[in-house]
mmCIF file of C-alpha atoms and ligand atoms in Angstrom:
data_model
loop_
_atom_site.group_PDB
_atom_site.id
_atom_site.type_symbol
_atom_site.label_atom_id
_atom_site.label_comp_id
_atom_site.label_asym_id
_atom_site.label_seq_id
_atom_site.Cartn_x
_atom_site.Cartn_y
_atom_site.Cartn_z
ATOM 1 C CA GLN A 20 5.185 -0.561 -6.351
ATOM 2 C CA ILE A 21 3.220 -2.222 -8.758
ATOM 3 C CA ILE A 22 0.027 -2.537 -6.244
ATOM 4 C CA ARG A 23 0.770 1.353 -5.875
ATOM 5 C CA LYS A 24 1.201 2.451 -9.347
ATOM 6 C CA ALA A 25 -1.526 0.121 -10.730
ATOM 7 C CA LEU A 26 -4.386 1.594 -7.652
ATOM 8 C CA THR A 27 -5.233 4.377 -9.377
ATOM 9 C CA GLU A 28 -5.340 3.041 -13.266
ATOM 10 C CA GLU A 29 -7.973 1.324 -15.382
ATOM 11 C CA LYS A 30 -7.718 -2.071 -14.621
ATOM 12 C CA ARG A 31 -8.772 -4.601 -17.506
ATOM 13 C CA VAL A 32 -10.971 -7.759 -15.216
ATOM 14 C CA SER A 33 -11.682 -11.078 -15.743
ATOM 15 C CA THR A 34 -13.482 -13.871 -14.074
ATOM 16 C CA LYS A 35 -12.619 -17.038 -12.501
ATOM 17 C CA THR A 36 -14.898 -19.486 -10.900
ATOM 18 C CA SER A 37 -17.673 -17.251 -10.529
ATOM 19 C CA ALA A 38 -18.750 -13.534 -11.780
ATOM 20 C CA ALA A 39 -17.411 -12.538 -8.270
ATOM 21 C CA ASP A 40 -14.065 -14.055 -9.043
ATOM 22 C CA LEU A 41 -11.766 -11.603 -10.033
ATOM 23 C CA VAL A 42 -8.564 -11.561 -11.334
ATOM 24 C CA THR A 43 -6.600 -8.742 -13.434
ATOM 25 C CA GLU A 44 -3.045 -8.441 -15.006
ATOM 26 C CA THR A 45 -1.112 -7.066 -11.782
ATOM 27 C CA ASP A 46 -2.615 -10.075 -10.103
ATOM 28 C CA HIS A 47 -0.270 -12.384 -12.905
ATOM 29 C CA LEU A 48 2.287 -9.480 -13.163
ATOM 30 C CA VAL A 49 2.924 -9.697 -9.178
ATOM 31 C CA GLU A 50 2.968 -13.301 -8.853
ATOM 32 C CA ASP A 51 5.685 -14.057 -11.681
ATOM 33 C CA LEU A 52 7.237 -11.922 -9.904
ATOM 34 C CA ILE A 53 7.008 -13.056 -6.538
ATOM 35 C CA ILE A 54 7.804 -16.786 -8.434
ATOM 36 C CA SER A 55 11.185 -15.705 -10.848
ATOM 37 C CA GLU A 56 12.155 -14.137 -7.844
ATOM 38 C CA LEU A 57 12.231 -17.260 -4.782
ATOM 39 C CA ARG A 58 12.907 -19.530 -7.826
ATOM 40 C CA THR A 59 16.675 -17.925 -8.480
ATOM 41 C CA ARG A 60 17.360 -18.069 -5.252
ATOM 42 C CA PHE A 61 15.819 -21.639 -4.423
ATOM 43 C CA PRO A 62 15.653 -23.390 -7.303
ATOM 44 C CA SER A 63 14.301 -26.663 -6.058
ATOM 45 C CA HIS A 64 11.531 -25.036 -3.942
ATOM 46 C CA ARG A 65 8.144 -26.014 -5.203
ATOM 47 C CA PHE A 66 5.209 -23.189 -5.317
ATOM 48 C CA ILE A 67 1.633 -22.952 -4.769
ATOM 49 C CA ALA A 68 0.106 -20.187 -6.180
ATOM 50 C CA GLU A 69 -3.537 -18.317 -6.953
ATOM 51 C CA GLU A 70 -3.586 -16.931 -10.449
ATOM 52 C CA SER A 71 -0.796 -20.224 -11.272
ATOM 53 C CA ALA A 72 -3.402 -22.618 -10.383
ATOM 54 C CA ALA A 73 -6.260 -21.053 -11.994
ATOM 55 C CA SER A 74 -4.635 -21.873 -15.027
ATOM 56 C CA GLY A 75 -4.374 -25.428 -14.654
ATOM 57 C CA ALA A 76 -1.189 -25.927 -12.313
ATOM 58 C CA LYS A 77 -2.493 -28.778 -9.570
ATOM 59 C CA CYS A 78 -2.321 -27.755 -5.640
ATOM 60 C CA VAL A 79 -0.512 -30.307 -4.697
ATOM 61 C CA LEU A 80 0.677 -29.962 -0.897
ATOM 62 C CA THR A 81 4.049 -32.626 -0.573
ATOM 63 C CA ALA A 82 6.736 -33.094 1.647
ATOM 64 C CA SER A 83 9.541 -30.053 -0.122
ATOM 65 C CA PRO A 84 9.899 -26.966 0.853
ATOM 66 C CA THR A 85 7.141 -24.847 -0.864
ATOM 67 C CA TRP A 86 6.004 -21.317 -1.404
ATOM 68 C CA ILE A 87 2.216 -20.851 -1.233
ATOM 69 C CA ILE A 88 1.468 -17.398 -2.587
ATOM 70 C CA ASP A 89 -1.820 -15.231 -3.029
ATOM 71 C CA PRO A 90 -0.566 -12.183 -5.688
ATOM 72 C CA ILE A 91 -3.723 -10.363 -4.412
ATOM 73 C CA ASP A 92 -5.518 -10.517 -1.444
ATOM 74 C CA GLY A 93 -9.280 -8.850 -2.213
ATOM 75 C CA THR A 94 -9.095 -8.548 -6.022
ATOM 76 C CA CYS A 95 -12.876 -7.157 -5.702
ATOM 77 C CA ASN A 96 -11.372 -4.283 -3.196
ATOM 78 C CA PHE A 97 -8.473 -4.100 -5.751
ATOM 79 C CA VAL A 98 -10.953 -3.868 -8.818
ATOM 80 C CA HIS A 99 -13.347 -1.721 -6.785
ATOM 81 C CA ARG A 100 -10.476 0.571 -4.563
ATOM 82 C CA PHE A 101 -12.139 0.319 -1.435
ATOM 83 C CA PRO A 102 -10.947 1.455 0.148
ATOM 84 C CA LYS A 103 -7.702 2.228 -1.498
ATOM 85 C CA ARG A 104 -5.279 1.887 0.716
ATOM 86 C CA LEU A 105 -5.727 -0.859 3.214
ATOM 87 C CA ALA A 106 -8.396 -3.709 2.533
ATOM 88 C CA ILE A 107 -5.748 -5.825 -0.137
ATOM 89 C CA THR A 108 -2.672 -8.053 0.744
ATOM 90 C CA VAL A 109 0.077 -9.897 -0.629
ATOM 91 C CA SER A 110 0.794 -13.057 1.386
ATOM 92 C CA ILE A 111 3.720 -15.324 1.071
ATOM 93 C CA PHE A 112 3.980 -18.455 3.099
ATOM 94 C CA GLY A 113 7.827 -20.209 3.299
ATOM 95 C CA ILE A 114 10.750 -20.546 5.000
ATOM 96 C CA HIS A 115 9.469 -17.127 6.656
ATOM 97 C CA SER A 116 5.993 -15.969 6.296
ATOM 98 C CA TRP A 117 5.085 -11.887 5.335
ATOM 99 C CA ILE A 118 1.854 -10.554 4.316
ATOM 100 C CA ALA A 119 1.374 -6.991 3.206
ATOM 101 C CA PHE A 120 -1.188 -4.490 3.174
ATOM 102 C CA GLY A 121 -1.678 -2.231 0.105
ATOM 103 C CA ASP A 122 -0.347 0.756 0.961
ATOM 104 C CA MET A 123 2.354 -1.197 2.263
ATOM 105 C CA GLU A 124 2.430 0.585 5.369
ATOM 106 C CA MET A 125 1.869 -2.604 7.522
ATOM 107 C CA MET A 126 3.297 -6.114 7.356
ATOM 108 C CA CYS A 127 2.855 -8.709 9.334
ATOM 109 C CA THR A 128 5.215 -11.995 9.398
ATOM 110 C CA GLY A 129 5.938 -15.114 10.997
ATOM 111 C CA SER A 130 7.992 -18.040 10.616
ATOM 112 C CA HIS A 131 7.312 -21.972 9.617
ATOM 113 C CA ARG A 132 7.996 -24.103 12.842
ATOM 114 C CA GLN A 133 7.111 -27.420 13.155
ATOM 115 C CA THR A 134 6.088 -26.090 16.738
ATOM 116 C CA PRO A 135 4.642 -22.506 16.360
ATOM 117 C CA GLN A 136 7.004 -20.374 18.622
ATOM 118 C CA ARG A 137 4.178 -17.798 20.911
ATOM 119 C CA GLY A 138 5.527 -14.321 20.531
ATOM 120 C CA LEU A 139 7.190 -14.444 17.340
ATOM 121 C CA GLY A 140 4.753 -13.419 15.307
ATOM 122 C CA GLN A 141 4.855 -9.346 14.236
ATOM 123 C CA CYS A 142 2.115 -6.956 12.929
ATOM 124 C CA GLY A 143 3.757 -3.730 11.785
ATOM 125 C CA GLY A 144 7.103 -2.438 12.405
ATOM 126 C CA GLY A 145 7.893 -5.422 15.131
ATOM 127 C CA GLN A 146 4.542 -4.590 16.753
ATOM 128 C CA ARG A 147 3.768 -8.138 19.501
ATOM 129 C CA LEU A 148 0.425 -9.119 18.188
ATOM 130 C CA CYS A 149 -2.472 -9.376 20.885
ATOM 131 C CA LEU A 150 -4.954 -11.428 20.317
ATOM 132 C CA GLY A 151 -8.665 -10.684 22.370
ATOM 133 C CA ALA A 152 -9.611 -13.675 24.575
ATOM 134 C CA PRO A 153 -13.474 -13.773 25.196
ATOM 135 C CA LYS A 154 -15.180 -16.376 26.424
ATOM 136 C CA ASN A 155 -18.636 -16.452 24.675
ATOM 137 C CA LEU A 156 -20.022 -15.140 21.347
ATOM 138 C CA SER A 157 -22.024 -12.643 23.369
ATOM 139 C CA LYS A 158 -19.659 -9.290 22.449
ATOM 140 C CA ALA A 159 -17.767 -11.241 20.085
ATOM 141 C CA LEU A 160 -16.761 -9.607 16.999
ATOM 142 C CA VAL A 161 -16.743 -11.865 14.142
ATOM 143 C CA LEU A 162 -15.065 -11.780 10.737
ATOM 144 C CA THR A 163 -15.969 -13.500 7.339
ATOM 145 C CA GLU A 164 -15.872 -13.496 3.531
ATOM 146 C CA ILE A 165 -18.390 -14.532 1.481
ATOM 147 C CA GLY A 166 -16.437 -17.135 -0.618
ATOM 148 C CA PRO A 167 -16.653 -16.795 -4.533
ATOM 149 C CA LYS A 168 -19.934 -19.383 -5.417
ATOM 150 C CA ARG A 169 -23.403 -17.095 -4.801
ATOM 151 C CA ASP A 170 -26.006 -19.800 -5.702
ATOM 152 C CA PRO A 171 -29.449 -19.512 -4.426
ATOM 153 C CA ALA A 172 -28.272 -22.797 -1.736
ATOM 154 C CA THR A 173 -25.068 -21.648 -0.750
ATOM 155 C CA LEU A 174 -26.272 -18.320 -0.333
ATOM 156 C CA LYS A 175 -29.262 -19.173 1.893
ATOM 157 C CA LEU A 176 -26.614 -21.581 3.976
ATOM 158 C CA PHE A 177 -24.032 -17.790 4.297
ATOM 159 C CA LEU A 178 -26.921 -15.493 5.555
ATOM 160 C CA SER A 179 -28.065 -17.911 7.855
ATOM 161 C CA ASN A 180 -25.043 -19.314 9.516
ATOM 162 C CA MET A 181 -24.099 -14.925 9.618
ATOM 163 C CA GLU A 182 -28.109 -15.705 11.704
ATOM 164 C CA ARG A 183 -27.426 -18.202 13.722
ATOM 165 C CA LEU A 184 -24.002 -15.422 15.335
ATOM 166 C CA LEU A 185 -25.926 -12.911 15.910
ATOM 167 C CA HIS A 186 -29.023 -14.491 17.270
ATOM 168 C CA ALA A 187 -25.794 -16.049 19.693
ATOM 169 C CA LYS A 188 -25.824 -12.283 20.604
ATOM 170 C CA ALA A 189 -22.130 -11.865 18.456
ATOM 171 C CA HIS A 190 -21.476 -7.889 18.911
ATOM 172 C CA GLY A 191 -20.912 -7.947 14.946
ATOM 173 C CA VAL A 192 -20.373 -9.916 12.221
ATOM 174 C CA ARG A 193 -17.807 -8.224 9.520
ATOM 175 C CA VAL A 194 -17.091 -8.937 5.499
ATOM 176 C CA ILE A 195 -13.952 -6.787 4.430
ATOM 177 C CA GLY A 196 -13.456 -8.230 1.542
ATOM 178 C CA SER A 197 -9.837 -9.643 2.288
ATOM 179 C CA SER A 198 -9.823 -12.846 3.479
ATOM 180 C CA THR A 199 -6.179 -12.499 4.700
ATOM 181 C CA LEU A 200 -6.391 -9.358 5.844
ATOM 182 C CA ALA A 201 -9.507 -10.410 8.241
ATOM 183 C CA LEU A 202 -6.870 -13.130 10.019
ATOM 184 C CA CYS A 203 -4.639 -10.176 10.533
ATOM 185 C CA HIS A 204 -7.102 -7.809 12.027
ATOM 186 C CA LEU A 205 -7.422 -11.000 14.010
ATOM 187 C CA ALA A 206 -3.815 -11.500 14.989
ATOM 188 C CA ALA A 207 -3.407 -8.554 15.820
ATOM 189 C CA GLY A 208 -6.784 -8.000 18.456
ATOM 190 C CA ALA A 209 -9.357 -6.257 16.010
ATOM 191 C CA ALA A 210 -11.490 -8.411 15.864
ATOM 192 C CA ASP A 211 -12.325 -11.910 18.245
ATOM 193 C CA ALA A 212 -13.056 -15.099 14.823
ATOM 194 C CA TYR A 213 -13.274 -15.341 12.114
ATOM 195 C CA TYR A 214 -14.841 -18.355 10.404
ATOM 196 C CA GLN A 215 -15.348 -18.632 6.257
ATOM 197 C CA PHE A 216 -15.902 -21.676 3.377
ATOM 198 C CA GLY A 217 -15.098 -21.226 0.284
ATOM 199 C CA LEU A 218 -11.542 -19.334 0.456
ATOM 200 C CA HIS A 219 -7.764 -21.329 -0.722
ATOM 201 C CA CYS A 220 -5.144 -22.537 0.864
ATOM 202 C CA TRP A 221 -2.982 -18.924 -0.166
ATOM 203 C CA ASP A 222 -5.705 -16.909 1.995
ATOM 204 C CA LEU A 223 -4.874 -19.070 4.605
ATOM 205 C CA ALA A 224 -1.411 -20.368 4.877
ATOM 206 C CA ALA A 225 0.777 -17.493 5.766
ATOM 207 C CA ALA A 226 -1.919 -16.008 7.953
ATOM 208 C CA THR A 227 -2.247 -19.291 9.979
ATOM 209 C CA VAL A 228 1.733 -19.291 10.616
ATOM 210 C CA ILE A 229 0.828 -15.755 12.144
ATOM 211 C CA ILE A 230 -2.112 -16.246 14.056
ATOM 212 C CA ARG A 231 -0.621 -19.315 15.457
ATOM 213 C CA GLU A 232 2.408 -17.264 16.502
ATOM 214 C CA ALA A 233 -0.039 -14.958 18.234
ATOM 215 C CA GLY A 234 -0.889 -17.495 20.528
ATOM 216 C CA GLY A 235 -4.123 -18.417 18.669
ATOM 217 C CA ILE A 236 -5.746 -20.840 17.311
ATOM 218 C CA VAL A 237 -6.824 -22.032 13.308
ATOM 219 C CA MET A 238 -9.317 -25.413 12.890
ATOM 220 C CA ASP A 239 -11.096 -27.572 11.051
ATOM 221 C CA THR A 240 -15.614 -25.872 10.850
ATOM 222 C CA SER A 241 -16.028 -29.595 11.718
ATOM 223 C CA GLY A 242 -13.864 -28.534 15.439
ATOM 224 C CA GLY A 243 -10.722 -30.761 14.325
ATOM 225 C CA PRO A 244 -7.388 -30.371 12.781
ATOM 226 C CA LEU A 245 -7.060 -27.406 10.235
ATOM 227 C CA ASP A 246 -6.125 -29.499 6.996
ATOM 228 C CA LEU A 247 -5.047 -25.919 4.541
ATOM 229 C CA MET A 248 -6.499 -28.071 1.664
ATOM 230 C CA SER A 249 -10.121 -27.927 2.534
ATOM 231 C CA CYS A 250 -10.785 -24.987 1.590
ATOM 232 C CA ARG A 251 -12.606 -23.645 4.881
ATOM 233 C CA VAL A 252 -11.251 -22.637 8.160
ATOM 234 C CA VAL A 253 -12.147 -21.242 11.486
ATOM 235 C CA ALA A 254 -9.928 -18.926 13.411
ATOM 236 C CA ALA A 255 -10.071 -17.472 16.938
ATOM 237 C CA GLY A 256 -8.125 -16.043 19.843
ATOM 238 C CA THR A 257 -8.714 -18.949 21.986
ATOM 239 C CA GLN A 258 -9.921 -22.238 21.557
ATOM 240 C CA GLU A 259 -13.339 -22.084 23.127
ATOM 241 C CA MET A 260 -13.728 -19.413 21.042
ATOM 242 C CA ALA A 261 -12.729 -21.395 17.613
ATOM 243 C CA VAL A 262 -15.157 -24.483 18.878
ATOM 244 C CA LEU A 263 -17.917 -22.560 19.515
ATOM 245 C CA ILE A 264 -18.073 -20.577 16.031
ATOM 246 C CA ALA A 265 -17.353 -24.325 14.982
ATOM 247 C CA GLN A 266 -20.928 -25.993 16.391
ATOM 248 C CA ALA A 267 -22.939 -22.739 15.397
ATOM 249 C CA LEU A 268 -21.985 -23.279 11.384
ATOM 250 C CA GLN A 269 -23.642 -25.577 8.766
ATOM 251 C CA THR A 270 -20.821 -26.860 5.806
ATOM 252 C CA ILE A 271 -21.136 -24.935 3.366
ATOM 253 C CA ASN A 272 -19.132 -27.781 0.682
ATOM 254 C CA TYR A 273 -16.422 -26.266 -1.888
ATOM 255 C CA GLY A 274 -14.439 -28.653 -2.346
ATOM 256 C CA ARG A 275 -10.879 -29.346 -2.023
ATOM 257 C CA ASP A 276 -7.896 -27.297 -3.441
ATOM 258 C CA ASP A 277 -5.647 -30.224 -4.225
ATOM 259 C CA GLU A 278 -8.794 -32.524 -5.805
ATOM 260 C CA LYS A 279 -9.590 -29.233 -8.669
HETATM 261 C C1 IPD B 308 -10.577 -13.742 -2.182
HETATM 262 C C2 IPD B 308 -11.083 -12.829 -0.905
HETATM 263 C C3 IPD B 308 -12.421 -12.801 -1.134
HETATM 264 C C4 IPD B 308 -12.654 -14.310 -0.202
HETATM 265 C C5 IPD B 308 -12.600 -15.391 -1.416
HETATM 266 C C6 IPD B 308 -10.450 -15.451 -1.404
HETATM 267 P P1 IPD B 308 -8.325 -13.313 -4.007
HETATM 268 O O1 IPD B 308 -9.350 -14.049 -2.590
HETATM 269 O O2 IPD B 308 -9.746 -13.288 0.059
HETATM 270 O O3 IPD B 308 -12.912 -11.822 -0.128
HETATM 271 O O4 IPD B 308 -14.218 -14.466 -0.136
HETATM 272 O O5 IPD B 308 -12.609 -16.268 -0.589
HETATM 273 O O6 IPD B 308 -10.698 -16.445 -2.347
HETATM 274 O O7 IPD B 308 -9.571 -13.994 -4.780
HETATM 275 O O8 IPD B 308 -9.239 -11.965 -3.953
HETATM 276 O O9 IPD B 308 -7.505 -13.853 -4.143
#
């Protein structure tokens, strides 16, 4: 309700790590609400959340039960109302993971287990997730996000990664403005792969559970196991596709969430 109401109102926008890294009072309001509700129910649990981290809270993942929260993923879309109904999400990872879309009409869910259980992730009113499974890059629809850095060296690498996939005859490379939303599109079979440098653990945590429960692969851009704090990811419907994407990419260094 808070997000829906704020969508049509004037917003107070500030910047964080770069001029393209935006935050509004609604991001703070939603994060505070989610944390205070969860804290009432689970007083001993820990929290990692985007705006708390921006205010200096450390992102340290321990063995203790931890909720990882992005109050609005796609804040730039939210600020520009692009497009009003669908291009933002609220992402909560924990005992159960939820990703709610901007219009709150569609929600993806998954449960945190040691071993992901295929077929249990759901999107929109109980609809089973169904990942696409093309075998090679040609004909694949690939999603990515730009990340917050805009210095010439980073932009050159970002564009050259896109170019490599287009040279490999991918059908398209799309940037929709929300990492979590893009990962949900992958989980729902609307795209074949996703990669990004410069996203954060709160963009990725809940979506990783949902993609894995849909039978998909989430890995590091080096081709190794996913490291939630490493600010980079490749995800795909199949291991084969994820490896092909990882092999095509040049690394863009964004540091680690747990070292900021
Ligand atoms: C960002 C968005 C953006 C992506 C960044 C994310 P925010 O999240 O998903 O598309 O490029 O890497 O951090 O700031 O809107 O929550």
